[in-house]
CSV table of C-alpha atoms in Angstrom, one decimal:
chain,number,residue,atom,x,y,z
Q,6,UNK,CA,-40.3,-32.3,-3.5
Q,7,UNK,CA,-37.7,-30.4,-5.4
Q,8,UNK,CA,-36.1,-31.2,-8.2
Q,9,UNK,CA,-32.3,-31.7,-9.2
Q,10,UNK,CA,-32.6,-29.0,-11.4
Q,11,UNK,CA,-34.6,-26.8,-8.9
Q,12,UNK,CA,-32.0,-27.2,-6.1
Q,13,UNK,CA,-29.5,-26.3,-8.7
Q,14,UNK,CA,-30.9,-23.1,-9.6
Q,15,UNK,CA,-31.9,-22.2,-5.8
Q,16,UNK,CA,-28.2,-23.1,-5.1
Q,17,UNK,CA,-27.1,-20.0,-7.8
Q,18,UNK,CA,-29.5,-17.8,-7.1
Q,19,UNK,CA,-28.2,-17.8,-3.5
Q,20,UNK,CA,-24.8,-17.3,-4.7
Q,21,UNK,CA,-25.8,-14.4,-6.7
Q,22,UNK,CA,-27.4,-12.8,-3.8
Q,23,UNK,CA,-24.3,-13.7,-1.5
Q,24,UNK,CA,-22.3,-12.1,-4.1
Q,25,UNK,CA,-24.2,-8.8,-4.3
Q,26,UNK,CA,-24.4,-8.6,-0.7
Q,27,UNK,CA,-20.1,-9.1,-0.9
Q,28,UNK,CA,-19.8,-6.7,-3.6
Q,29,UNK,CA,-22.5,-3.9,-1.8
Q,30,UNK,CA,-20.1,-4.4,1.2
Q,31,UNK,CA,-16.8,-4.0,-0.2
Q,32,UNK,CA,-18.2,-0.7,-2.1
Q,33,UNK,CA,-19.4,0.8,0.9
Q,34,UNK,CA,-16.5,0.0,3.0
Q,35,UNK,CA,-14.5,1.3,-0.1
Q,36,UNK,CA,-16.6,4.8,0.5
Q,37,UNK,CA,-16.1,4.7,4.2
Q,38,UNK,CA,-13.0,7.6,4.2
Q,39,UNK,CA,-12.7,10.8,6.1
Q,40,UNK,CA,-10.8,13.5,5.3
Q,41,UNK,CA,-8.4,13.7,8.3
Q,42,UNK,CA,-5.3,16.0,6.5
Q,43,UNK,CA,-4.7,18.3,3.4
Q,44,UNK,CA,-1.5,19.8,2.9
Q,45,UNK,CA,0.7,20.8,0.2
Q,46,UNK,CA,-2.0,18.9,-2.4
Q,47,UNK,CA,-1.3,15.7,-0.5
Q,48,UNK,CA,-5.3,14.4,1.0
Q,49,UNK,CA,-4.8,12.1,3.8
Q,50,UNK,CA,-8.0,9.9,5.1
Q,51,UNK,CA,-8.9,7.4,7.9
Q,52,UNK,CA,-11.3,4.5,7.6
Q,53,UNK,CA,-12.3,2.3,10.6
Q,54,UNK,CA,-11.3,-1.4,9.7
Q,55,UNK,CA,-13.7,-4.2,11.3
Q,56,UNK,CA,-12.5,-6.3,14.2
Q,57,UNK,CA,-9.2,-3.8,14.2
Q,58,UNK,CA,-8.0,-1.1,16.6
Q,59,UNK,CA,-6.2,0.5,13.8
Q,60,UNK,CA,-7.2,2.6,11.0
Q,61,UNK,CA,-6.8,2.0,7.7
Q,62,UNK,CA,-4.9,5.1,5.5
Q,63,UNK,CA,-5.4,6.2,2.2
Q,64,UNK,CA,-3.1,9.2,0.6
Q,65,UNK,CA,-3.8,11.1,-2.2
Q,66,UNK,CA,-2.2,13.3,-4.4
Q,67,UNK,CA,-1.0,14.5,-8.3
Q,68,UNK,CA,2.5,14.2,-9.2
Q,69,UNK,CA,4.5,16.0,-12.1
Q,70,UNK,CA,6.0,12.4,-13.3
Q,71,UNK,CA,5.0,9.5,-15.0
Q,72,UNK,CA,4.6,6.5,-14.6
Q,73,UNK,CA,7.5,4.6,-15.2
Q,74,UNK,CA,9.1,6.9,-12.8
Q,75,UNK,CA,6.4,6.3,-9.5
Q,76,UNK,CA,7.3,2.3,-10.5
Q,77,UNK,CA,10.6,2.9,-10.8
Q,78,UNK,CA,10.8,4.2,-7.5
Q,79,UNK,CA,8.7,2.1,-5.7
Q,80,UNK,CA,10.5,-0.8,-6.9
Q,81,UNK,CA,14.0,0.6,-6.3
Q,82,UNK,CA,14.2,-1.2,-2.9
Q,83,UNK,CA,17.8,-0.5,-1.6
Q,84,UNK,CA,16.7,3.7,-1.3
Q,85,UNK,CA,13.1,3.1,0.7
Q,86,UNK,CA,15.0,4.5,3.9
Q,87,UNK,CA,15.8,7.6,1.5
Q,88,UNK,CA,12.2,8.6,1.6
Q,89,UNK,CA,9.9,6.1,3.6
Q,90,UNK,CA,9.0,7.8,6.9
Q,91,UNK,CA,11.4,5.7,10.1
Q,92,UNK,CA,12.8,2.8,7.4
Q,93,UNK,CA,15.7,1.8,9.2
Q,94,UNK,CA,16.5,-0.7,6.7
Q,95,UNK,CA,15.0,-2.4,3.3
Q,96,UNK,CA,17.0,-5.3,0.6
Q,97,UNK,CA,15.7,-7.1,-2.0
Q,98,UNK,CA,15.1,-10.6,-0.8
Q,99,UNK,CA,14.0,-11.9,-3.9
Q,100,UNK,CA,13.3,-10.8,-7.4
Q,101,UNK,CA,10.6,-13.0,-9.3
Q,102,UNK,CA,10.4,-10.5,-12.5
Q,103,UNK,CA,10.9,-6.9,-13.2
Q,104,UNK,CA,7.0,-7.1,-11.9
Q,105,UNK,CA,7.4,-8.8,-8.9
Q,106,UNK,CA,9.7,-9.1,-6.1
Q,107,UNK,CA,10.2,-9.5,-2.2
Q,108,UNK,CA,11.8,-7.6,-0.1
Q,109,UNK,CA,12.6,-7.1,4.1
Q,110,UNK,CA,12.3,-3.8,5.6
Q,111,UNK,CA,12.6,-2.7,9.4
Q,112,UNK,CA,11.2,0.4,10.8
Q,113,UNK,CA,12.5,2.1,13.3
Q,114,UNK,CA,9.7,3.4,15.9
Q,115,UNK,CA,9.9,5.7,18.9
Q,116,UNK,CA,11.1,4.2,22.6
Q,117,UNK,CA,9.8,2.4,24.6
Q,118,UNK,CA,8.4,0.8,21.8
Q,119,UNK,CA,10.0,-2.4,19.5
Q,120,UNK,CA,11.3,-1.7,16.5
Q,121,UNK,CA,8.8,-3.5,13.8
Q,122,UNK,CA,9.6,-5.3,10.4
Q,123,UNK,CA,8.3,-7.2,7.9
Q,124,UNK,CA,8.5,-8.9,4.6
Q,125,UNK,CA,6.5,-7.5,1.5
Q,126,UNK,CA,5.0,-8.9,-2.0
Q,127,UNK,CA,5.4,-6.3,-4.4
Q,128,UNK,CA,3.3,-7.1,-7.7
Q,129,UNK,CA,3.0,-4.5,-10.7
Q,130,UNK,CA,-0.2,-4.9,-13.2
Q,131,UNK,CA,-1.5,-2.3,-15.5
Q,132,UNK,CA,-4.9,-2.1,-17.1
Q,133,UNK,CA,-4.4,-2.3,-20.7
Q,134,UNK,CA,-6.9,-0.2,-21.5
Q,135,UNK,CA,-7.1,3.0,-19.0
Q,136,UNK,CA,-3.3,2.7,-18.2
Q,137,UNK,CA,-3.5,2.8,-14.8
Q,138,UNK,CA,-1.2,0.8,-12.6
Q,139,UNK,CA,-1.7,-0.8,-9.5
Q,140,UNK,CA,1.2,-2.5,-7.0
Q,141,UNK,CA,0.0,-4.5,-4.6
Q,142,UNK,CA,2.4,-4.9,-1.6
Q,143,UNK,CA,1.1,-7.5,1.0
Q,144,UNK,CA,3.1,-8.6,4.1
Q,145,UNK,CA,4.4,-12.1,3.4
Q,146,UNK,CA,5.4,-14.6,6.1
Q,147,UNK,CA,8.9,-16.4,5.7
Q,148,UNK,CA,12.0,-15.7,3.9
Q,149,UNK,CA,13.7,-14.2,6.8
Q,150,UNK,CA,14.6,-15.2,10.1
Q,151,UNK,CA,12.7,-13.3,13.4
Q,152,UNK,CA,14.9,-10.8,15.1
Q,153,UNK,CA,15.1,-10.7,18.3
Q,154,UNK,CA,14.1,-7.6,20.4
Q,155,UNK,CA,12.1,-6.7,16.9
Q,156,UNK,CA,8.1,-7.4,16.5
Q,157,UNK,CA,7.4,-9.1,13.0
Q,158,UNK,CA,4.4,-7.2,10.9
Q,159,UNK,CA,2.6,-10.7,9.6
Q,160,UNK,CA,-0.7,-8.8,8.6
Q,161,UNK,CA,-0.3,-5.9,6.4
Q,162,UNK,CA,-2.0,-4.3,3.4
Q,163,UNK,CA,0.0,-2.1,0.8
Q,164,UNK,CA,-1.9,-0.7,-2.6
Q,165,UNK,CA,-0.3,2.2,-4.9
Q,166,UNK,CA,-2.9,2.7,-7.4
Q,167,UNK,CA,-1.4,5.1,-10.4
Q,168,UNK,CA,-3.5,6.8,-12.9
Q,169,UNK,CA,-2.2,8.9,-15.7
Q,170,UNK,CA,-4.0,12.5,-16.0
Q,171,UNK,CA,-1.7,13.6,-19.1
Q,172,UNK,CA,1.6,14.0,-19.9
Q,173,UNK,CA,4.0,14.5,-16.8
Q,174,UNK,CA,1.5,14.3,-14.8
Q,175,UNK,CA,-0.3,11.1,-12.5
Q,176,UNK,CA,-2.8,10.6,-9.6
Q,177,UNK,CA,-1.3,8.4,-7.1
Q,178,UNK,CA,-3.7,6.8,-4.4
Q,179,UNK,CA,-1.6,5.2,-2.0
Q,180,UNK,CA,-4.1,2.8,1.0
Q,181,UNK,CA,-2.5,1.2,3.5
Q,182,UNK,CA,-3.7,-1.3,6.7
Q,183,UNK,CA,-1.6,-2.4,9.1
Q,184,UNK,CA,-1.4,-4.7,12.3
Q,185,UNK,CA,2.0,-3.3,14.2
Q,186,UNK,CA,1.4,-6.7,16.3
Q,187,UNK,CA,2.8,-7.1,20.0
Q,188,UNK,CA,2.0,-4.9,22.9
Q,189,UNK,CA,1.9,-1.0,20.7
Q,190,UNK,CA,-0.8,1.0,21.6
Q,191,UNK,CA,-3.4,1.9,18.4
Q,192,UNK,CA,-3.9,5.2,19.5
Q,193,UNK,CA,-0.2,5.7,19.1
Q,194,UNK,CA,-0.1,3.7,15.9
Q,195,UNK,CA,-3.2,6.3,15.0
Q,196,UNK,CA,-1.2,9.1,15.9
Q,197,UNK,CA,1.9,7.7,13.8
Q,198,UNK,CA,0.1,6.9,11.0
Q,199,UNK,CA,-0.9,10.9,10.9
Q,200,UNK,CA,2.6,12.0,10.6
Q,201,UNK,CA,4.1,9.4,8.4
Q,202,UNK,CA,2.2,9.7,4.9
Q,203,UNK,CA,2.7,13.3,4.6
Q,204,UNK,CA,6.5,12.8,5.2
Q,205,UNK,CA,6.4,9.9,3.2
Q,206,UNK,CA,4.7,11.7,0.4
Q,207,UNK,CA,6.8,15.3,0.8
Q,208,UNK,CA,10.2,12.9,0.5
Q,209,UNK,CA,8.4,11.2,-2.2
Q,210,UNK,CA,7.9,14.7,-4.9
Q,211,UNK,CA,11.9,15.2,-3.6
Q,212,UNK,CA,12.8,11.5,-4.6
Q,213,UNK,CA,11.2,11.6,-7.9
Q,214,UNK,CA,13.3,14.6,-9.2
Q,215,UNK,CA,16.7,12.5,-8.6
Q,216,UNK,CA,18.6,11.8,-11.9
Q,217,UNK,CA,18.1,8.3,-11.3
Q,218,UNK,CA,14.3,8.4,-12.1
Q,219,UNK,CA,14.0,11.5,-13.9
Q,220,UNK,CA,14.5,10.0,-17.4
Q,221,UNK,CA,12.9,6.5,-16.2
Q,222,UNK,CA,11.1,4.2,-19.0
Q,223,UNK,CA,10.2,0.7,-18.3
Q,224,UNK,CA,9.4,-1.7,-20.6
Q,225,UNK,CA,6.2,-3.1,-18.9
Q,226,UNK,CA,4.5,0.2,-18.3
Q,227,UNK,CA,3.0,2.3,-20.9
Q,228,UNK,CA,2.7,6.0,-19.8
């Protein structure tokens, strides 16, 4: 008969395997991208997602900017529909810190199909050590009242990841998962989801040369 101390260590060493087996999953579904577009320097890839109909998309590009002015942007809420591919609308809903904040935005899509919107968790951390910054941008239940006639996104994956090369200069890896919810059609969501990150990230080289982020320092990011 076992032990105390012999359950014990069966108990970790089965958490240790459970955990290798997580981590060797997350890396190979990580490593599971096709190239499906490359224009203008912007790489755009497709990864199945399981038990989804939708593929996950991951954008890649260099910028001449730093950091502090991707953040700046990306956290300037009130001009998403400026550059954000069919934003009908986006406001601040609440602003936690200079870090964090949540905001509601609506997208507009093509008839016959609902107009979809959502409300997101933006989060800004920086390694202290390699620099790079990373906003998180979940979908977040709450905070505003369902519209009616418009589907509400309630599953929804945003991550910028932003890693200085030198100066003026960054590699931005934008990844992105969504569930458009009610009746859309993926392979029309697939099709969409083509279109929209090059748009997005042509608007997005426009957007960065605007006074208003050109000169852009903020305290919490070191470039």
């Amino acid at each position: 008969m076992k032990t105390t101390n012999q359950i014990i260590q069966s108990a970790n060493k089965a958490f240790i395997l459970l955990l290798l087996v997580l981590i060797a999953s997350s890396a190979s579904a990580q490593n599971d991208w096709k190239l499906s577009t490359e224009k203008e320097g912007i790489k755009i890839y497709t990864s199945m997602v399981p038990d989804s109909k939708v593929k996950a998309i991951k954008v890649e590009c260099d910028l001449n900017a730093t950091t502090s002015q991707l953040v700046a942007l990306v956290m300037d809420i009130n001009t998403a529909p400026d550059w954000v591919y069919h934003v009908k609308s986006a406001k601040l809903v609440k602003e936690v810190s200079p870090t964090e904040l949540y905001y509601y935005s609506e997208v507009s899509l093509p008839w016959p199909a609902a107009n979809r919107d959502f409300v997101a968790h933006l989060i800004v951390s920086q390694n202290p050590d390699t620099k790079v910054v990373t906003i998180d941008g979940p979908a977040t239940p709450g905070f505003v009242p369902v519209k009616k006639g418009v589907v509400r996104i309630e599953n929804s994956i945003g991550k910028w990841i932003i890693t200085p090369l030198g100066p003026n200069q960054i590699n931005v890896e934008y990844s992105i998962h969504v569930d458009p919810g009610g009746s859309l059609p993926a392979w029309l969501v697939n099709i969409f989801a083509t279109d929209a990150p090059l748009q997005i990230f042509r608007n997005l080289k426009m957007q960065l040369k605007k006074p208003a982020y050109k000169n852009s320092v903020l305290a919490f990011v070191a470039n």
